[in-house]
């Protein structure tokens, strides 16, 4: 038996999360084969030998140039139909998990996402991350092939000594027009203030309590004084007040600044999953019973429209020559 791994690649080579997926796949102790979708796949296969890949399958046709989950699913199920692997493993990326959800639906099989340990057997046993990183679940996965994805940055990529470059097979998947209906048609660069949310030392974040898109201007002024990035809760992105790239949380960016200032954010577990890596949390909230106070190191209870400008003003005064 073999294990088939979906390997994502780009102009800079193989994606780091895919190398982590290969390391997870090797825990099953079987030969590992890789699937690469899209132009440039064959060109990166040589580097995969060092990550334990014995054979690679590359689908490079032009229609696969833009990401289309249905088309990637077709590629995976086509190779899996010929190889009959014991497991299919995808990287812990949005694409990896999306494609595996499609594969699971097409094959009528269960899918375990966010795995950090797998052990061959019938059923296969695994450990996976649940609840935004709050707990580890021990589980058994039935069905063949076992469908898995790795948890991002929780399984270290690892090389093997003396491995040869894998054998490469180029193939054309049996794509239907319906496989290409949902596809990426455009990439839009977002304009940021210059401080990246994931790397900022200070994050000033706003929730529903900010009240509107315009309400964020006082948070931006405070962020400017602190050389901070501006973040927000999902309520805010759902309302269209800020772009999704600003969202902190389980389904947004995970931040680990020295200071996280949560303004008008209640502190739902899905939000805390994204900011619990902060060294200190300051909550500004009008509700003294808000759940965020359980996670906060400091709190100011009151109306953020008064408190945030007052802090900004004090910082300006302190910095005035
Ligand atoms: C699968 C799933 C994934 C999710 N992923 C995320 C995620 O990644 N990130 C995320 O944030 N959420 C996520 N959510 C949503 C989450 O459950 C909450 O609904 C959301 O975080 C609440 O946002 P909020 O705190 O801005 O709003 P609310 O919960 O409505 O809180 C608003 C807060 O503002 C305070 N307030 C109101 N007015 C003022 C004022 N003038 N001054 C000071 N304080 C004021 C209130 O007291 C309250 O505490 C997810 C939910 C699900 C089901």
mmCIF file of C-alpha atoms and ligand atoms in Angstrom:
data_model
loop_
_atom_site.group_PDB
_atom_site.id
_atom_site.type_symbol
_atom_site.label_atom_id
_atom_site.label_comp_id
_atom_site.label_asym_id
_atom_site.label_seq_id
_atom_site.Cartn_x
_atom_site.Cartn_y
_atom_site.Cartn_z
ATOM 1 C CA UNK A 1 0.000 0.000 0.000
ATOM 2 C CA UNK A 2 1.032 3.625 -0.407
ATOM 3 C CA UNK A 3 0.053 6.991 1.049
ATOM 4 C CA UNK A 4 -0.887 9.719 -1.425
ATOM 5 C CA UNK A 5 -0.090 13.318 -0.428
ATOM 6 C CA UNK A 6 -1.433 16.465 -2.071
ATOM 7 C CA UNK A 7 1.577 18.773 -2.482
ATOM 8 C CA UNK A 8 0.996 22.478 -3.115
ATOM 9 C CA UNK A 9 3.653 24.455 -4.931
ATOM 10 C CA UNK A 10 4.287 27.948 -6.243
ATOM 11 C CA UNK A 11 7.023 29.987 -7.877
ATOM 12 C CA UNK A 12 9.199 29.540 -4.786
ATOM 13 C CA UNK A 13 8.911 25.754 -4.794
ATOM 14 C CA UNK A 14 7.034 23.377 -2.546
ATOM 15 C CA UNK A 15 4.838 24.965 0.094
ATOM 16 C CA UNK A 16 6.003 24.529 3.724
ATOM 17 C CA UNK A 17 2.623 23.144 4.854
ATOM 18 C CA UNK A 18 2.939 20.430 2.196
ATOM 19 C CA UNK A 19 6.343 19.409 3.579
ATOM 20 C CA UNK A 20 4.636 19.099 6.988
ATOM 21 C CA UNK A 21 1.906 16.938 5.406
ATOM 22 C CA UNK A 22 4.621 14.680 3.938
ATOM 23 C CA UNK A 23 6.152 14.283 7.417
ATOM 24 C CA UNK A 24 2.739 13.331 8.828
ATOM 25 C CA UNK A 25 2.164 10.851 5.977
ATOM 26 C CA UNK A 26 5.502 9.143 6.700
ATOM 27 C CA UNK A 27 4.264 8.304 10.208
ATOM 28 C CA UNK A 28 2.109 5.627 8.515
ATOM 29 C CA UNK A 29 5.264 3.720 7.508
ATOM 30 C CA UNK A 30 4.313 3.145 3.879
ATOM 31 C CA UNK A 31 5.805 4.466 0.605
ATOM 32 C CA UNK A 32 4.724 8.065 0.055
ATOM 33 C CA UNK A 33 3.603 9.329 -3.362
ATOM 34 C CA UNK A 34 2.854 12.966 -4.177
ATOM 35 C CA UNK A 35 0.253 14.669 -6.353
ATOM 36 C CA UNK A 36 1.085 18.111 -7.791
ATOM 37 C CA UNK A 37 -1.625 20.095 -9.564
ATOM 38 C CA UNK A 38 -1.004 22.961 -11.979
ATOM 39 C CA UNK A 39 1.832 24.262 -14.159
ATOM 40 C CA UNK A 40 5.331 23.929 -12.709
ATOM 41 C CA UNK A 41 4.597 20.731 -10.782
ATOM 42 C CA UNK A 42 7.168 18.548 -12.541
ATOM 43 C CA UNK A 43 9.828 21.217 -11.932
ATOM 44 C CA UNK A 44 9.639 20.898 -8.147
ATOM 45 C CA UNK A 45 9.427 17.113 -7.884
ATOM 46 C CA UNK A 46 13.219 16.604 -7.600
ATOM 47 C CA UNK A 47 13.202 18.271 -4.165
ATOM 48 C CA UNK A 48 10.556 15.839 -2.866
ATOM 49 C CA UNK A 49 12.889 12.830 -2.694
ATOM 50 C CA UNK A 50 14.526 14.377 0.370
ATOM 51 C CA UNK A 51 11.097 14.376 2.030
ATOM 52 C CA UNK A 52 10.546 10.665 1.462
ATOM 53 C CA UNK A 53 8.530 10.798 -1.785
ATOM 54 C CA UNK A 54 9.163 7.771 -4.006
ATOM 55 C CA UNK A 55 6.857 8.713 -6.919
ATOM 56 C CA UNK A 56 5.172 11.926 -8.018
ATOM 57 C CA UNK A 57 2.119 12.452 -10.209
ATOM 58 C CA UNK A 58 1.833 15.829 -11.934
ATOM 59 C CA UNK A 59 -1.210 17.259 -13.697
ATOM 60 C CA UNK A 60 0.033 20.372 -15.473
ATOM 61 C CA UNK A 61 -2.563 21.170 -18.111
ATOM 62 C CA UNK A 62 -3.472 24.799 -18.752
ATOM 63 C CA UNK A 63 -6.995 24.537 -17.276
ATOM 64 C CA UNK A 64 -5.380 23.762 -13.910
ATOM 65 C CA UNK A 65 -3.516 27.085 -13.880
ATOM 66 C CA UNK A 66 -6.134 28.690 -11.623
ATOM 67 C CA UNK A 67 -7.126 27.000 -8.368
ATOM 68 C CA UNK A 68 -10.451 25.174 -8.754
ATOM 69 C CA UNK A 69 -11.429 22.864 -5.872
ATOM 70 C CA UNK A 70 -13.529 20.603 -8.103
ATOM 71 C CA UNK A 71 -10.655 20.158 -10.560
ATOM 72 C CA UNK A 72 -8.130 19.431 -7.805
ATOM 73 C CA UNK A 73 -10.578 16.903 -6.381
ATOM 74 C CA UNK A 74 -10.832 15.254 -9.799
ATOM 75 C CA UNK A 75 -7.005 14.981 -9.932
ATOM 76 C CA UNK A 76 -6.856 13.425 -6.456
ATOM 77 C CA UNK A 77 -9.651 10.926 -7.006
ATOM 78 C CA UNK A 78 -8.212 9.986 -10.408
ATOM 79 C CA UNK A 79 -4.747 9.162 -8.998
ATOM 80 C CA UNK A 80 -6.271 7.537 -5.901
ATOM 81 C CA UNK A 81 -8.480 5.346 -8.145
ATOM 82 C CA UNK A 82 -5.363 3.955 -9.851
ATOM 83 C CA UNK A 83 -3.080 3.755 -6.780
ATOM 84 C CA UNK A 84 -5.619 2.567 -4.202
ATOM 85 C CA UNK A 85 -3.649 4.195 -1.369
ATOM 86 C CA UNK A 86 -4.324 3.366 2.261
ATOM 87 C CA UNK A 87 -4.558 7.100 3.026
ATOM 88 C CA UNK A 88 -4.725 10.486 1.319
ATOM 89 C CA UNK A 89 -3.073 13.347 3.209
ATOM 90 C CA UNK A 90 -3.432 17.067 2.431
ATOM 91 C CA UNK A 91 -1.570 20.079 3.843
ATOM 92 C CA UNK A 92 -3.288 22.048 6.619
ATOM 93 C CA UNK A 93 -3.993 24.957 4.282
ATOM 94 C CA UNK A 94 -7.377 26.389 3.321
ATOM 95 C CA UNK A 95 -6.999 24.712 -0.063
ATOM 96 C CA UNK A 96 -5.855 21.395 1.385
ATOM 97 C CA UNK A 97 -8.834 21.198 3.706
ATOM 98 C CA UNK A 98 -11.286 22.400 1.061
ATOM 99 C CA UNK A 99 -10.150 19.819 -1.478
ATOM 100 C CA UNK A 100 -10.277 17.027 1.113
ATOM 101 C CA UNK A 101 -13.839 18.015 2.029
ATOM 102 C CA UNK A 102 -14.748 17.619 -1.666
ATOM 103 C CA UNK A 103 -12.894 14.291 -1.877
ATOM 104 C CA UNK A 104 -14.713 13.050 1.228
ATOM 105 C CA UNK A 105 -18.079 14.040 -0.253
ATOM 106 C CA UNK A 106 -17.322 12.394 -3.608
ATOM 107 C CA UNK A 107 -16.040 9.160 -2.056
ATOM 108 C CA UNK A 108 -18.627 9.110 0.759
ATOM 109 C CA UNK A 109 -15.859 8.770 3.380
ATOM 110 C CA UNK A 110 -15.096 10.513 6.701
ATOM 111 C CA UNK A 111 -12.285 13.093 6.788
ATOM 112 C CA UNK A 112 -10.135 13.990 9.814
ATOM 113 C CA UNK A 113 -8.625 17.487 9.583
ATOM 114 C CA UNK A 114 -5.827 19.052 11.674
ATOM 115 C CA UNK A 115 -3.964 15.832 12.547
ATOM 116 C CA UNK A 116 -0.667 15.899 14.418
ATOM 117 C CA UNK A 117 -0.162 12.125 14.830
ATOM 118 C CA UNK A 118 -1.327 9.143 12.795
ATOM 119 C CA UNK A 119 -0.791 5.436 13.337
ATOM 120 C CA UNK A 120 -1.570 2.766 10.759
ATOM 121 C CA UNK A 121 -4.167 0.189 11.710
ATOM 122 C CA UNK A 122 -7.734 -0.817 11.086
ATOM 123 C CA UNK A 123 -9.146 1.562 12.073
ATOM 124 C CA UNK A 124 -6.358 4.115 11.797
ATOM 125 C CA UNK A 125 -5.728 5.983 15.055
ATOM 126 C CA UNK A 126 -4.852 9.657 15.228
ATOM 127 C CA UNK A 127 -4.480 12.741 17.372
ATOM 128 C CA UNK A 128 -5.877 15.994 16.084
ATOM 129 C CA UNK A 129 -6.279 19.599 17.151
ATOM 130 C CA UNK A 130 -9.825 20.761 17.902
ATOM 131 C CA UNK A 131 -11.560 23.929 19.078
ATOM 132 C CA UNK A 132 -9.082 26.403 17.658
ATOM 133 C CA UNK A 133 -6.152 24.733 19.397
ATOM 134 C CA UNK A 134 -7.850 24.457 22.806
ATOM 135 C CA UNK A 135 -7.798 20.644 22.959
ATOM 136 C CA UNK A 136 -6.250 17.533 21.432
ATOM 137 C CA UNK A 137 -8.603 14.757 20.406
ATOM 138 C CA UNK A 138 -7.647 11.062 20.236
ATOM 139 C CA UNK A 139 -9.747 9.457 17.511
ATOM 140 C CA UNK A 140 -10.073 6.400 15.297
ATOM 141 C CA UNK A 141 -10.820 6.840 11.619
ATOM 142 C CA UNK A 142 -12.731 4.184 9.693
ATOM 143 C CA UNK A 143 -12.945 3.898 5.912
ATOM 144 C CA UNK A 144 -10.455 3.350 3.129
ATOM 145 C CA UNK A 145 -8.621 5.319 1.992
ATOM 146 C CA UNK A 146 -8.258 7.290 5.242
ATOM 147 C CA UNK A 147 -8.690 10.994 4.481
ATOM 148 C CA UNK A 148 -6.491 13.309 6.564
ATOM 149 C CA UNK A 149 -4.983 16.786 6.691
ATOM 150 C CA UNK A 150 -2.107 17.926 8.888
ATOM 151 C CA UNK A 151 -2.467 20.685 11.484
ATOM 152 C CA UNK A 152 -0.518 23.725 10.269
ATOM 153 C CA UNK A 153 2.894 24.214 11.914
ATOM 154 C CA UNK A 154 2.403 21.385 14.407
ATOM 155 C CA UNK A 155 4.234 18.603 12.569
ATOM 156 C CA UNK A 156 7.811 19.507 11.661
ATOM 157 C CA UNK A 157 8.901 18.971 8.065
ATOM 158 C CA UNK A 158 11.730 16.425 8.058
ATOM 159 C CA UNK A 159 14.186 15.188 5.452
ATOM 160 C CA UNK A 160 15.537 11.671 4.887
ATOM 161 C CA UNK A 161 19.150 10.853 4.065
ATOM 162 C CA UNK A 162 20.320 9.575 0.715
ATOM 163 C CA UNK A 163 16.961 9.649 -1.038
ATOM 164 C CA UNK A 164 16.770 9.718 -4.833
ATOM 165 C CA UNK A 165 14.568 12.089 -6.809
ATOM 166 C CA UNK A 166 11.134 10.470 -7.213
ATOM 167 C CA UNK A 167 9.902 8.887 -10.424
ATOM 168 C CA UNK A 168 7.514 11.328 -12.126
ATOM 169 C CA UNK A 169 4.306 10.524 -14.007
ATOM 170 C CA UNK A 170 2.552 13.294 -15.944
ATOM 171 C CA UNK A 171 -1.147 12.681 -16.420
ATOM 172 C CA UNK A 172 -4.316 14.358 -17.672
ATOM 173 C CA UNK A 173 -7.229 14.098 -15.251
ATOM 174 C CA UNK A 174 -10.702 13.403 -16.679
ATOM 175 C CA UNK A 175 -11.935 16.967 -16.014
ATOM 176 C CA UNK A 176 -15.583 17.875 -16.577
ATOM 177 C CA UNK A 177 -16.653 21.487 -17.222
ATOM 178 C CA UNK A 178 -18.505 21.340 -13.879
ATOM 179 C CA UNK A 179 -15.146 20.800 -12.103
ATOM 180 C CA UNK A 180 -14.062 24.264 -13.245
ATOM 181 C CA UNK A 181 -17.200 26.270 -12.456
ATOM 182 C CA UNK A 182 -15.818 27.378 -9.066
ATOM 183 C CA UNK A 183 -12.313 28.705 -9.619
ATOM 184 C CA UNK A 184 -10.057 31.616 -8.740
ATOM 185 C CA UNK A 185 -10.409 34.318 -11.376
ATOM 186 C CA UNK A 186 -8.529 37.204 -9.770
ATOM 187 C CA UNK A 187 -5.981 37.954 -7.048
ATOM 188 C CA UNK A 188 -6.431 41.314 -5.309
ATOM 189 C CA UNK A 189 -3.585 42.716 -3.223
ATOM 190 C CA UNK A 190 -4.828 44.283 0.015
ATOM 191 C CA UNK A 191 -3.558 47.694 1.048
ATOM 192 C CA UNK A 192 -2.229 47.658 4.609
ATOM 193 C CA UNK A 193 -0.889 50.361 6.875
ATOM 194 C CA UNK A 194 2.529 48.720 6.724
ATOM 195 C CA UNK A 195 2.480 46.787 10.017
ATOM 196 C CA UNK A 196 1.516 43.171 9.446
ATOM 197 C CA UNK A 197 -1.169 41.825 11.772
ATOM 198 C CA UNK A 198 0.614 38.509 12.296
ATOM 199 C CA UNK A 199 3.935 40.167 13.195
ATOM 200 C CA UNK A 200 2.868 43.385 14.983
ATOM 201 C CA UNK A 201 4.152 43.929 18.539
ATOM 202 C CA UNK A 202 0.910 45.720 19.384
ATOM 203 C CA UNK A 203 -2.543 45.024 17.916
ATOM 204 C CA UNK A 204 -5.500 47.363 18.403
ATOM 205 C CA UNK A 205 -8.570 45.282 17.650
ATOM 206 C CA UNK A 206 -12.234 46.269 17.393
ATOM 207 C CA UNK A 207 -15.492 44.379 17.675
ATOM 208 C CA UNK A 208 -19.196 45.058 17.289
ATOM 209 C CA UNK A 209 -18.895 47.658 20.043
ATOM 210 C CA UNK A 210 -17.018 49.942 17.626
ATOM 211 C CA UNK A 211 -20.380 50.455 15.953
ATOM 212 C CA UNK A 212 -19.464 51.080 12.299
ATOM 213 C CA UNK A 213 -16.682 51.153 9.707
ATOM 214 C CA UNK A 214 -16.164 54.853 10.465
ATOM 215 C CA UNK A 215 -15.912 54.020 14.169
ATOM 216 C CA UNK A 216 -12.536 52.384 13.445
ATOM 217 C CA UNK A 217 -10.917 55.785 12.819
ATOM 218 C CA UNK A 218 -10.264 56.216 16.560
ATOM 219 C CA UNK A 219 -8.661 52.746 16.681
ATOM 220 C CA UNK A 220 -6.477 53.647 13.704
ATOM 221 C CA UNK A 221 -5.332 56.828 15.461
ATOM 222 C CA UNK A 222 -4.381 54.837 18.551
ATOM 223 C CA UNK A 223 -2.644 52.226 16.366
ATOM 224 C CA UNK A 224 -0.616 54.968 14.695
ATOM 225 C CA UNK A 225 0.668 56.174 18.074
ATOM 226 C CA UNK A 226 1.683 52.638 19.039
ATOM 227 C CA UNK A 227 3.023 51.541 15.621
ATOM 228 C CA UNK A 228 0.360 48.859 15.918
ATOM 229 C CA UNK A 229 -1.697 46.852 13.435
ATOM 230 C CA UNK A 230 -5.496 47.078 13.475
ATOM 231 C CA UNK A 231 -7.442 43.842 13.876
ATOM 232 C CA UNK A 232 -11.093 42.999 14.395
ATOM 233 C CA UNK A 233 -13.638 40.330 15.279
ATOM 234 C CA UNK A 234 -15.658 38.283 12.815
ATOM 235 C CA UNK A 235 -18.801 40.313 13.451
ATOM 236 C CA UNK A 236 -16.892 43.256 12.009
ATOM 237 C CA UNK A 237 -15.755 41.474 8.852
ATOM 238 C CA UNK A 238 -19.218 39.947 8.380
ATOM 239 C CA UNK A 239 -20.693 43.458 8.572
ATOM 240 C CA UNK A 240 -18.211 44.603 5.927
ATOM 241 C CA UNK A 241 -16.657 47.221 8.222
ATOM 242 C CA UNK A 242 -13.152 45.778 7.725
ATOM 243 C CA UNK A 243 -11.628 43.277 5.233
ATOM 244 C CA UNK A 244 -11.391 39.596 6.174
ATOM 245 C CA UNK A 245 -7.585 39.923 6.282
ATOM 246 C CA UNK A 246 -8.005 41.996 9.487
ATOM 247 C CA UNK A 247 -9.960 39.271 11.306
ATOM 248 C CA UNK A 248 -8.388 37.739 14.397
ATOM 249 C CA UNK A 249 -9.547 34.338 15.582
ATOM 250 C CA UNK A 250 -10.109 30.706 14.840
ATOM 251 C CA UNK A 251 -11.114 31.480 11.250
ATOM 252 C CA UNK A 252 -8.887 34.535 10.964
ATOM 253 C CA UNK A 253 -5.283 35.408 11.743
ATOM 254 C CA UNK A 254 -3.613 34.107 14.908
ATOM 255 C CA UNK A 255 -1.635 36.902 16.539
ATOM 256 C CA UNK A 256 0.975 36.866 19.305
ATOM 257 C CA UNK A 257 1.855 40.522 20.026
ATOM 258 C CA UNK A 258 3.306 41.887 23.238
ATOM 259 C CA UNK A 259 0.009 43.754 23.748
ATOM 260 C CA UNK A 260 -3.470 43.059 22.354
ATOM 261 C CA UNK A 261 -5.994 45.839 22.914
ATOM 262 C CA UNK A 262 -9.520 44.459 22.505
ATOM 263 C CA UNK A 263 -12.031 47.294 22.055
ATOM 264 C CA UNK A 264 -15.726 46.410 22.148
ATOM 265 C CA UNK A 265 -15.008 42.681 21.731
ATOM 266 C CA UNK A 266 -16.967 40.265 23.930
ATOM 267 C CA UNK A 267 -14.310 37.501 23.965
ATOM 268 C CA UNK A 268 -16.001 34.552 22.253
ATOM 269 C CA UNK A 269 -13.843 31.388 22.308
ATOM 270 C CA UNK A 270 -13.420 31.620 18.543
ATOM 271 C CA UNK A 271 -11.939 35.104 18.938
ATOM 272 C CA UNK A 272 -9.732 34.182 21.896
ATOM 273 C CA UNK A 273 -8.322 31.292 19.808
ATOM 274 C CA UNK A 274 -6.676 33.971 17.681
ATOM 275 C CA UNK A 275 -5.286 36.256 20.385
ATOM 276 C CA UNK A 276 -4.448 33.968 23.292
ATOM 277 C CA UNK A 277 -0.800 34.025 22.166
ATOM 278 C CA UNK A 278 -0.592 37.709 23.192
ATOM 279 C CA UNK A 279 1.709 38.380 26.153
ATOM 280 C CA UNK A 280 -0.803 40.860 27.637
ATOM 281 C CA UNK A 281 -4.426 41.632 26.780
ATOM 282 C CA UNK A 282 -6.064 44.965 27.584
ATOM 283 C CA UNK A 283 -9.867 44.886 27.272
ATOM 284 C CA UNK A 284 -11.906 48.042 26.801
ATOM 285 C CA UNK A 285 -15.542 47.137 27.253
ATOM 286 C CA UNK A 286 -18.693 48.784 28.607
ATOM 287 C CA UNK A 287 -19.818 45.478 30.165
ATOM 288 C CA UNK A 288 -18.020 44.526 33.375
ATOM 289 C CA UNK A 289 -19.324 40.948 32.908
ATOM 290 C CA UNK A 290 -18.010 40.497 29.336
ATOM 291 C CA UNK A 291 -16.227 37.111 28.898
ATOM 292 C CA UNK A 292 -13.105 38.848 27.540
ATOM 293 C CA UNK A 293 -12.345 39.901 31.115
ATOM 294 C CA UNK A 294 -11.556 36.241 31.929
ATOM 295 C CA UNK A 295 -8.667 36.376 29.448
ATOM 296 C CA UNK A 296 -7.606 39.998 29.965
ATOM 297 C CA UNK A 297 -4.612 41.101 32.055
ATOM 298 C CA UNK A 298 -5.943 44.673 32.235
ATOM 299 C CA UNK A 299 -9.408 46.130 31.659
ATOM 300 C CA UNK A 300 -11.005 49.520 31.363
ATOM 301 C CA UNK A 301 -14.780 49.366 31.842
ATOM 302 C CA UNK A 302 -16.516 52.083 29.879
ATOM 303 C CA UNK A 303 -17.444 53.473 26.485
ATOM 304 C CA UNK A 304 -14.646 52.900 23.980
ATOM 305 C CA UNK A 305 -15.571 56.072 22.081
ATOM 306 C CA UNK A 306 -14.376 58.008 25.144
ATOM 307 C CA UNK A 307 -11.570 55.740 26.369
ATOM 308 C CA UNK A 308 -9.714 55.081 23.095
ATOM 309 C CA UNK A 309 -9.338 58.793 22.128
ATOM 310 C CA UNK A 310 -8.335 59.570 25.726
ATOM 311 C CA UNK A 311 -5.467 57.029 25.563
ATOM 312 C CA UNK A 312 -4.396 58.395 22.170
ATOM 313 C CA UNK A 313 -4.409 61.930 23.553
ATOM 314 C CA UNK A 314 -2.263 60.930 26.553
ATOM 315 C CA UNK A 315 0.229 59.193 24.241
ATOM 316 C CA UNK A 316 0.409 62.307 22.033
ATOM 317 C CA UNK A 317 1.006 64.514 25.073
ATOM 318 C CA UNK A 318 3.677 62.176 26.445
ATOM 319 C CA UNK A 319 5.489 62.197 23.095
ATOM 320 C CA UNK A 320 5.189 65.919 22.406
ATOM 321 C CA UNK A 321 8.606 67.605 22.320
HETATM 322 C C1 LIG B 1 -17.134 28.332 13.464
HETATM 323 C C2 LIG B 1 -17.007 29.741 13.983
HETATM 324 C C3 LIG B 1 -15.825 30.411 13.762
HETATM 325 C C4 LIG B 1 -15.683 31.729 14.247
HETATM 326 N N1 LIG B 1 -14.485 32.385 14.018
HETATM 327 C C5 LIG B 1 -14.318 33.602 14.566
HETATM 328 C C6 LIG B 1 -13.071 34.298 14.429
HETATM 329 O O1 LIG B 1 -12.131 33.835 13.802
HETATM 330 N N2 LIG B 1 -12.957 35.512 15.017
HETATM 331 C C7 LIG B 1 -13.976 36.105 15.725
HETATM 332 O O2 LIG B 1 -13.790 37.223 16.223
HETATM 333 N N3 LIG B 1 -15.163 35.481 15.840
HETATM 334 C C8 LIG B 1 -15.361 34.252 15.273
HETATM 335 N N4 LIG B 1 -16.579 33.660 15.386
HETATM 336 C C9 LIG B 1 -17.704 34.463 15.934
HETATM 337 C C10 LIG B 1 -17.727 34.495 17.460
HETATM 338 O O3 LIG B 1 -18.430 33.380 17.961
HETATM 339 C C11 LIG B 1 -18.426 35.772 17.972
HETATM 340 O O4 LIG B 1 -19.719 35.841 17.417
HETATM 341 C C12 LIG B 1 -17.686 37.059 17.640
HETATM 342 O O5 LIG B 1 -16.317 36.947 17.987
HETATM 343 C C13 LIG B 1 -18.312 38.209 18.431
HETATM 344 O O6 LIG B 1 -17.760 39.401 17.964
HETATM 345 P P1 LIG B 1 -17.757 40.700 18.883
HETATM 346 O O7 LIG B 1 -17.046 40.379 20.141
HETATM 347 O O8 LIG B 1 -17.235 41.804 18.036
HETATM 348 O O9 LIG B 1 -19.300 40.978 19.100
HETATM 349 P P2 LIG B 1 -20.225 40.803 20.366
HETATM 350 O O10 LIG B 1 -20.128 39.422 20.889
HETATM 351 O O11 LIG B 1 -21.555 41.303 19.987
HETATM 352 O O12 LIG B 1 -19.573 41.751 21.463
HETATM 353 C C14 LIG B 1 -19.591 43.148 21.401
HETATM 354 C C15 LIG B 1 -18.966 43.676 22.674
HETATM 355 O O13 LIG B 1 -18.844 45.069 22.575
HETATM 356 C C16 LIG B 1 -19.147 45.643 23.846
HETATM 357 N N5 LIG B 1 -19.543 47.044 23.595
HETATM 358 C C17 LIG B 1 -20.656 47.486 22.944
HETATM 359 N N6 LIG B 1 -20.641 48.833 22.861
HETATM 360 C C18 LIG B 1 -19.484 49.248 23.462
HETATM 361 C C19 LIG B 1 -18.897 50.504 23.664
HETATM 362 N N7 LIG B 1 -19.462 51.640 23.214
HETATM 363 N N8 LIG B 1 -17.733 50.560 24.329
HETATM 364 C C20 LIG B 1 -17.125 49.440 24.788
HETATM 365 N N9 LIG B 1 -17.639 48.213 24.609
HETATM 366 C C21 LIG B 1 -18.796 48.109 23.936
HETATM 367 C C22 LIG B 1 -20.232 44.762 24.408
HETATM 368 O O14 LIG B 1 -20.284 44.851 25.820
HETATM 369 C C23 LIG B 1 -19.775 43.393 23.947
HETATM 370 O O15 LIG B 1 -18.944 42.760 24.910
HETATM 371 C C24 LIG B 1 -16.739 32.373 14.932
HETATM 372 C C25 LIG B 1 -17.929 31.667 15.139
HETATM 373 C C26 LIG B 1 -18.068 30.374 14.677
HETATM 374 C C27 LIG B 1 -19.354 29.648 14.920
#
